[in-house]
PDB file of C-alpha atoms in Angstrom:
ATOM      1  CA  UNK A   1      28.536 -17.988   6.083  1.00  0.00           C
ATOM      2  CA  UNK A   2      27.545 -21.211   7.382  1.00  0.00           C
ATOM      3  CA  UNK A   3      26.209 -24.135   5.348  1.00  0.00           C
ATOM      4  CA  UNK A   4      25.163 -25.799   8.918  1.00  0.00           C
ATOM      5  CA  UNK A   5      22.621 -23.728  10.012  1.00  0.00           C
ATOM      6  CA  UNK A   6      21.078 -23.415   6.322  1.00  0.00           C
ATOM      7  CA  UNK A   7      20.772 -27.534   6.517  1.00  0.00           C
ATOM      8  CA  UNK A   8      19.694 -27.576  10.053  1.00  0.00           C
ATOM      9  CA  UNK A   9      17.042 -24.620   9.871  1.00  0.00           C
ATOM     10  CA  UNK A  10      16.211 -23.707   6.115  1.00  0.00           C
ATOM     11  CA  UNK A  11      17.511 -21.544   3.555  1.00  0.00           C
ATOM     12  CA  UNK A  12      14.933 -19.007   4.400  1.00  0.00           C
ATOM     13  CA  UNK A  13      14.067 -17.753   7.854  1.00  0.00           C
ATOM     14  CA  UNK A  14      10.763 -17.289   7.329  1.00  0.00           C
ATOM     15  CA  UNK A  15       9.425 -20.398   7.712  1.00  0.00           C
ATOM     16  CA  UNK A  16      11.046 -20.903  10.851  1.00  0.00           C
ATOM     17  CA  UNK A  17      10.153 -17.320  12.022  1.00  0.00           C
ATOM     18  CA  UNK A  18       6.512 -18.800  11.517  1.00  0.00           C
ATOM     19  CA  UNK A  19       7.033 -22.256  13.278  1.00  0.00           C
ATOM     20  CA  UNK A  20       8.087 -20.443  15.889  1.00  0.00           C
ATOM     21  CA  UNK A  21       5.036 -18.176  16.322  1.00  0.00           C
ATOM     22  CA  UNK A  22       2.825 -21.184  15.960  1.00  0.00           C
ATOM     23  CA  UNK A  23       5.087 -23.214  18.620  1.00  0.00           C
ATOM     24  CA  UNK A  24       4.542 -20.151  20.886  1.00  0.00           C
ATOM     25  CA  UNK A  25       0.759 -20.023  20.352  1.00  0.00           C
ATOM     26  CA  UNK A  26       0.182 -22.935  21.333  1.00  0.00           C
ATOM     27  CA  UNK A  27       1.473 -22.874  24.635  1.00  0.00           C
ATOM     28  CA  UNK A  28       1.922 -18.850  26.061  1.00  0.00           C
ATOM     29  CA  UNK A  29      -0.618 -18.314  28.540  1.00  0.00           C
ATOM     30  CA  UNK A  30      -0.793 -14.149  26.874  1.00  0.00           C
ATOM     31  CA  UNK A  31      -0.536 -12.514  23.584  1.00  0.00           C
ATOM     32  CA  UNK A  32       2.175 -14.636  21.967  1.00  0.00           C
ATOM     33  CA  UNK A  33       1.655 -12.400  18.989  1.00  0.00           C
ATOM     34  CA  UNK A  34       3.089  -9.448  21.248  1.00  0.00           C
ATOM     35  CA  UNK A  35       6.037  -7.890  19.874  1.00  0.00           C
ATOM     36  CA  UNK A  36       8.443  -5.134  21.530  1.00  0.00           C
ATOM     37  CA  UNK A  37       8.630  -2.423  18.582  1.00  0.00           C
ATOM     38  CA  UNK A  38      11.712  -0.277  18.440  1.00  0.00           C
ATOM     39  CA  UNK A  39      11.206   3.208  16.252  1.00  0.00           C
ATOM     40  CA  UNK A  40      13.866   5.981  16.441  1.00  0.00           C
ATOM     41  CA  UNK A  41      13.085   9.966  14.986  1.00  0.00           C
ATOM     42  CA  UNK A  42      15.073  11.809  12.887  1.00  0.00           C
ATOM     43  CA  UNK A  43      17.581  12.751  15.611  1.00  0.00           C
ATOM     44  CA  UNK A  44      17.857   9.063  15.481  1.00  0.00           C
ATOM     45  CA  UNK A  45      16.506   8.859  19.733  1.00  0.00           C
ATOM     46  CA  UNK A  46      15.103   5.774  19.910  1.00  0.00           C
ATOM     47  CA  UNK A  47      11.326   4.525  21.722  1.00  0.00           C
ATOM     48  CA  UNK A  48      10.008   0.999  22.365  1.00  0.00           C
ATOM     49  CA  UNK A  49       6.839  -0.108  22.827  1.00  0.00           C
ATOM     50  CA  UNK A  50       4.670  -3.789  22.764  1.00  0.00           C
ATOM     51  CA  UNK A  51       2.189  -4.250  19.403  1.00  0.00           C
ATOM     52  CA  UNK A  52       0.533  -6.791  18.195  1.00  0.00           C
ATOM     53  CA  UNK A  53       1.958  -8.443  14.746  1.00  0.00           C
ATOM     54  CA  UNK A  54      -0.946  -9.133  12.518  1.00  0.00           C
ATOM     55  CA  UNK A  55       0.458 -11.137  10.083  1.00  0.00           C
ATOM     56  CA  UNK A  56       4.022 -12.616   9.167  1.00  0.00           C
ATOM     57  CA  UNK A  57       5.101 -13.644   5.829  1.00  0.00           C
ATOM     58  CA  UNK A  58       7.667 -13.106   3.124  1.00  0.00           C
ATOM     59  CA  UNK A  59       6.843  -9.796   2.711  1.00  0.00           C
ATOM     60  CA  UNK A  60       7.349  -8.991   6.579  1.00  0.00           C
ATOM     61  CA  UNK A  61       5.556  -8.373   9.973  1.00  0.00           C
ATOM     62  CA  UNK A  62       1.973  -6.276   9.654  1.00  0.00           C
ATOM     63  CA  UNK A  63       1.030  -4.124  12.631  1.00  0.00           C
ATOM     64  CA  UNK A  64      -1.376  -1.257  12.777  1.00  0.00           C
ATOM     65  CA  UNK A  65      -1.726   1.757  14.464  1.00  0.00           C
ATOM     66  CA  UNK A  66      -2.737   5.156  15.139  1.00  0.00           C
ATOM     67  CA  UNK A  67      -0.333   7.711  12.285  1.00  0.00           C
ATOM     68  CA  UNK A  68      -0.457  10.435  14.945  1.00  0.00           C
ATOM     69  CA  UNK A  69       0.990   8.500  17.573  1.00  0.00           C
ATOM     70  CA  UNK A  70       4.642   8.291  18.828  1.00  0.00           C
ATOM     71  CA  UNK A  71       5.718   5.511  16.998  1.00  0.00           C
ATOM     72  CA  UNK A  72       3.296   6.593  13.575  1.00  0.00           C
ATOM     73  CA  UNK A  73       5.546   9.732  14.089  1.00  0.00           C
ATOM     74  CA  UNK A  74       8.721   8.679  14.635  1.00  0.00           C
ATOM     75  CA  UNK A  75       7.949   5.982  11.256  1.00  0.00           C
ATOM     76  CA  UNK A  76       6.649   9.357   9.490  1.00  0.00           C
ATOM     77  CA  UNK A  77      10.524  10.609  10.294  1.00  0.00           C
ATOM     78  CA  UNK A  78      12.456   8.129  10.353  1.00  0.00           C
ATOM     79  CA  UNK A  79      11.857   4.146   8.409  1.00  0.00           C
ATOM     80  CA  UNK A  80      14.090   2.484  10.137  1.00  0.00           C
ATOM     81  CA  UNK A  81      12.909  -0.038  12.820  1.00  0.00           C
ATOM     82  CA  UNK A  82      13.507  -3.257  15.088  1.00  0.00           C
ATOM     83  CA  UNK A  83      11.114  -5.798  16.533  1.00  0.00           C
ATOM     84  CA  UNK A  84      11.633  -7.973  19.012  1.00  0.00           C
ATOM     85  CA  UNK A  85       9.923 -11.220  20.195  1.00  0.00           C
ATOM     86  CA  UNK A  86      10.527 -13.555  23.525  1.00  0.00           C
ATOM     87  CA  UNK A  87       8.604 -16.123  24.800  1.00  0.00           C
ATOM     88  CA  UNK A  88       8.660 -17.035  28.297  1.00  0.00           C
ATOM     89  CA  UNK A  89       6.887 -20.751  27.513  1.00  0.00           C
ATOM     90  CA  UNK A  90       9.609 -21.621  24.493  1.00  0.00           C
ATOM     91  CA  UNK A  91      12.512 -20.252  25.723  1.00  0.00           C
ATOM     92  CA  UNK A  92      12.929 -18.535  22.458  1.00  0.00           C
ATOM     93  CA  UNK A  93      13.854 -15.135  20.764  1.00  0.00           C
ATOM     94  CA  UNK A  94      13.503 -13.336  17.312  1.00  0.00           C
ATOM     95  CA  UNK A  95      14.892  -9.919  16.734  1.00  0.00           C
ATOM     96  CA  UNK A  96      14.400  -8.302  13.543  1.00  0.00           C
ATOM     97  CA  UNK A  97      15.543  -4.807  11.620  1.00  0.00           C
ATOM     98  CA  UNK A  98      14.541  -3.557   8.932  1.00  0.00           C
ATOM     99  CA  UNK A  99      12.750  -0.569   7.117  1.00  0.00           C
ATOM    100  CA  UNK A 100       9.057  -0.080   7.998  1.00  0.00           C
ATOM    101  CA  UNK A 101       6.517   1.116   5.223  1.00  0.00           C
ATOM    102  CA  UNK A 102       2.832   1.895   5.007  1.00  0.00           C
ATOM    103  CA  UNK A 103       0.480  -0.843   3.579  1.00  0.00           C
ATOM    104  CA  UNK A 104      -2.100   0.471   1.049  1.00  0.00           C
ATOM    105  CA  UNK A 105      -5.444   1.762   2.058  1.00  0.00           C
ATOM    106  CA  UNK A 106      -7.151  -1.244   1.174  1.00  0.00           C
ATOM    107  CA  UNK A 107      -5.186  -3.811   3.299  1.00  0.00           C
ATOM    108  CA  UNK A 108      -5.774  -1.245   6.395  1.00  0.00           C
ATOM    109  CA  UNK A 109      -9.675  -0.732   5.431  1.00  0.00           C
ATOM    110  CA  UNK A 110      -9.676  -4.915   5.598  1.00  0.00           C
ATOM    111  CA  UNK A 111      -8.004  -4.868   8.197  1.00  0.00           C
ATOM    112  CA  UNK A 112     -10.464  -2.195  10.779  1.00  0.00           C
ATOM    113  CA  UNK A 113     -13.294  -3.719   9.038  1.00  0.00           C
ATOM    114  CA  UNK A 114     -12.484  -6.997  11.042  1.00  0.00           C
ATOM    115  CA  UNK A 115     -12.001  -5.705  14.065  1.00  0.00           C
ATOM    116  CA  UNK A 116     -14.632  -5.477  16.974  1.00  0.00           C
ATOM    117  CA  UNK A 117     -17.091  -2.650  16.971  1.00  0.00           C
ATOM    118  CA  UNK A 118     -16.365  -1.257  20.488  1.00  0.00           C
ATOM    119  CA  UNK A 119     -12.463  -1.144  19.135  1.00  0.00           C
ATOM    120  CA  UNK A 120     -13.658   0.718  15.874  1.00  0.00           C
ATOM    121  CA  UNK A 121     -15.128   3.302  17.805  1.00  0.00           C
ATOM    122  CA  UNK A 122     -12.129   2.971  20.764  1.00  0.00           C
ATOM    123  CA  UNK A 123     -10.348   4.029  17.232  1.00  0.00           C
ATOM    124  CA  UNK A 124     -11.985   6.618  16.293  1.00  0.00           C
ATOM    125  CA  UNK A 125     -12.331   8.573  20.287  1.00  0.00           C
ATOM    126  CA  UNK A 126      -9.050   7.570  21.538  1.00  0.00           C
ATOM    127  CA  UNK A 127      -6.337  10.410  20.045  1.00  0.00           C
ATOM    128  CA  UNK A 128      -3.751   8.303  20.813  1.00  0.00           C
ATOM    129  CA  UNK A 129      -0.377   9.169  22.636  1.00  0.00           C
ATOM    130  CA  UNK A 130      -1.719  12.399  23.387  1.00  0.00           C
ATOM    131  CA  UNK A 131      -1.788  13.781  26.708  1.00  0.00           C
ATOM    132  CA  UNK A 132      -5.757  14.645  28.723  1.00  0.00           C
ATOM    133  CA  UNK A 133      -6.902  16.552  31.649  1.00  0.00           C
ATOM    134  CA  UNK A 134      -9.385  13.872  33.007  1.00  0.00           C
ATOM    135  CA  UNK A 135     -10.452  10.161  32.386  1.00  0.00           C
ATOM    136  CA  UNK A 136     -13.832  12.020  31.860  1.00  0.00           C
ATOM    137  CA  UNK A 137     -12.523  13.308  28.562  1.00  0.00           C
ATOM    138  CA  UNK A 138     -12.269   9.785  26.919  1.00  0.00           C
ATOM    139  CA  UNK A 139     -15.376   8.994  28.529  1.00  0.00           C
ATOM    140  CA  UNK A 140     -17.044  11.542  26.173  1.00  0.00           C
ATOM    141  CA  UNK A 141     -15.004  10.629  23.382  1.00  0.00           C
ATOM    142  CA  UNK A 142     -16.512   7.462  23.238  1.00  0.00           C
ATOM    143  CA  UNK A 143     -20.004   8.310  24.061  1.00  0.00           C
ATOM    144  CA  UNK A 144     -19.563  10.723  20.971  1.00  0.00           C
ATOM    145  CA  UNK A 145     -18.816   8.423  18.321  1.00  0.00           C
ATOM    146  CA  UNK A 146     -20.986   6.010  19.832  1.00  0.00           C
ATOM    147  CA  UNK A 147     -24.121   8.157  18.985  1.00  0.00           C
ATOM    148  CA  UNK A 148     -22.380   9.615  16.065  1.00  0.00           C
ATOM    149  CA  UNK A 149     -22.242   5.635  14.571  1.00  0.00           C
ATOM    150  CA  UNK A 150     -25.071   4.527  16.228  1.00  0.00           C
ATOM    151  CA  UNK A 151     -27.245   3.900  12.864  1.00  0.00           C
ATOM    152  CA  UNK A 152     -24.236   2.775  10.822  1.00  0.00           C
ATOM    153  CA  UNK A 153     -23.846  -0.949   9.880  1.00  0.00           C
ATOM    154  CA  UNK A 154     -20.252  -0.472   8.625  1.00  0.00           C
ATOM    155  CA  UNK A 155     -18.170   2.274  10.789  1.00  0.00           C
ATOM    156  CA  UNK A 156     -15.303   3.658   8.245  1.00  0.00           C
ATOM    157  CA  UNK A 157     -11.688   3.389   9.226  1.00  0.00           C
ATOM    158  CA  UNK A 158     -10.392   6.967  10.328  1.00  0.00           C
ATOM    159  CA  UNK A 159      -7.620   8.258   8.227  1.00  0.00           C
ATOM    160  CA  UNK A 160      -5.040   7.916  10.557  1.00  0.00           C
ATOM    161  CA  UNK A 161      -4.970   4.831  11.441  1.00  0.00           C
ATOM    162  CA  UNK A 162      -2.901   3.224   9.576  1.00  0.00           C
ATOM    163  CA  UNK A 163      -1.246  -0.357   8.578  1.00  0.00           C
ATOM    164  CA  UNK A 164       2.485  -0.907   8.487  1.00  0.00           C
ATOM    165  CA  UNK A 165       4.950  -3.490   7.574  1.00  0.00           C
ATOM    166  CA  UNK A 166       8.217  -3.801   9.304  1.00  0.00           C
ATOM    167  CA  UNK A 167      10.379  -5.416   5.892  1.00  0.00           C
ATOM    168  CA  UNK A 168      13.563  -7.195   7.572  1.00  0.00           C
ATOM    169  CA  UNK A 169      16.884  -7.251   6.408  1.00  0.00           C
ATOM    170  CA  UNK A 170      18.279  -9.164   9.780  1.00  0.00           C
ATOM    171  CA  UNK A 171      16.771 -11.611  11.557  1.00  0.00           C
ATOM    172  CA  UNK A 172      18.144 -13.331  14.640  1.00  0.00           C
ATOM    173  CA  UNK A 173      17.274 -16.218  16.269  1.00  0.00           C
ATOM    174  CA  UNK A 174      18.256 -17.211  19.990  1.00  0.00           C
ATOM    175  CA  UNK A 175      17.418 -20.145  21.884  1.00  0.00           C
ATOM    176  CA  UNK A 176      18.015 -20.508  25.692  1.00  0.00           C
ATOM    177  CA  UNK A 177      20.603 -22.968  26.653  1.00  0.00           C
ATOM    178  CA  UNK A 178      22.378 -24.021  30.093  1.00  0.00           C
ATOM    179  CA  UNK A 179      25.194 -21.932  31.161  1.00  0.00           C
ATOM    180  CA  UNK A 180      24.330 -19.119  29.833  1.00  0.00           C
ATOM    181  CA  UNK A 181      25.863 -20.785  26.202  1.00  0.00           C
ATOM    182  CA  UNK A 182      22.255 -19.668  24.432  1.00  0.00           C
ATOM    183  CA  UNK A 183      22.192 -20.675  21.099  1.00  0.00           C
ATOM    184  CA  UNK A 184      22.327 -17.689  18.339  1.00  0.00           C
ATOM    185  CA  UNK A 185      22.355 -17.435  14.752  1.00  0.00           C
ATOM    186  CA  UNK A 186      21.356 -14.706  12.404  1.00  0.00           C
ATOM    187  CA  UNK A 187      19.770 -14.305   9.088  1.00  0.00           C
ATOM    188  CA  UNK A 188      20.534 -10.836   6.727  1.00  0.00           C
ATOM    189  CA  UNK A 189      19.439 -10.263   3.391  1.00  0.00           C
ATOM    190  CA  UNK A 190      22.175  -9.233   0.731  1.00  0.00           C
ATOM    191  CA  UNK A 191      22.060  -6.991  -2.021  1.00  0.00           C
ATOM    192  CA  UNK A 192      20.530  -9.590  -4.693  1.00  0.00           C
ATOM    193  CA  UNK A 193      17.638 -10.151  -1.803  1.00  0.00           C
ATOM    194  CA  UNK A 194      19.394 -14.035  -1.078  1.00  0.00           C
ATOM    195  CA  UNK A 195      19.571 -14.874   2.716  1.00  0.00           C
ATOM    196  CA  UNK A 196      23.062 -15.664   4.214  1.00  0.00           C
ATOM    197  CA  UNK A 197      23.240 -17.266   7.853  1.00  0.00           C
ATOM    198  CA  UNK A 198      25.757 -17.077  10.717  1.00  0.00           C
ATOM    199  CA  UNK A 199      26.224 -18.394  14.059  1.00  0.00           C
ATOM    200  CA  UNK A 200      26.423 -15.730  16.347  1.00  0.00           C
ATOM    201  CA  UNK A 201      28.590 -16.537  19.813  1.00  0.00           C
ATOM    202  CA  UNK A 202      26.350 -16.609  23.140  1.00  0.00           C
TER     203      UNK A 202
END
């Protein structure tokens, strides 16, 4: 374990995970909230794909998405996950694992009820990883639901999609450096829940 990085960057990463995001806000031109999300099935074969984190705090990294997708699927199979972030403008990295679990229906219902109408009803006609015969088909799919919630002031949040929380037990931070000599240390939660740090060579 090392006392250095503790002193240097907290006893909790955290904080810093959150400094970081803010840092990266600031000055990435797209989506700094964009995070590469790793989900394996119960064969244990692995998929990646980009999400958007919706919140960050001690309790994890909140994302949302449709339960009958590939990823809801694989989560529905397997709990086990992996995020990682990179921004080009910071020259920084976070990678996280952890076990993912489902938020409660009310955070997800707060959640859809903030987003845009046009994405509520994208929600609702889009059946999402799913294959289609012609663009035509989604076409409909929206018109549908866009007569069938035409007269409704507050569009419900379909069943299936869902809010999650990715709950890390490892989280590693990298910072580029010349040479190739990046800087790396690591964060992982012990049995008692207490954070330990480690430098981690290049």
């Amino acid at each position: 374990m090392s006392a250095e990085i503790k002193k240097k960057y907290g006893d909790d990463p955290i904080p810093l995970a959150q400094q970081w995001m803010k840092d990266a806000g600031e000055v990435e031109l797209n989506d700094p909230e964009a995070v590469c999300l790793a989900t394996a099935d119960s064969d244990g074969r692995p998929s990646n794909r980009m999400v958007l984190i919706k919140g960050l705090n001690e309790q994890g990294v909140k994302f949302h998405t449709n339960a009958h997708s590939h990823k809801g699927q694989d989560i529905a199979q397997n709990a086990h996950g992996a995020m990682c972030l990179y921004w080009k403008a910071t020259r920084k990295q976070i990678r996280m694992e952890g076990v993912i679990e489902a938020l409660s229906k009310a955070e997800a219902d707060e959640y859809f009820a903030s987003r845009p109408r046009n994405r509520q009803i994208g929600a609702w006609a889009s059946q999402q990883s799913r294959p289609f015969d012609a663009w035509q088909d989604l076409e409909d799919s929206i018109a549908h639901y866009e007569d069938k919630f035409k007269n409704v002031d507050v569009i419900p949040r379909p069943e299936y999609w869902q809010g999650y929380r990715l709950v890390p037990e490892l989280i590693e931070f990298w910072i580029a450096s010349r040479d190739r000599l990046h800087t790396r240390f690591v964060y992982t939660k012990t049995n008692n829940k207490a954070w330990t740090a480690q430098w981690l060579f290049p």
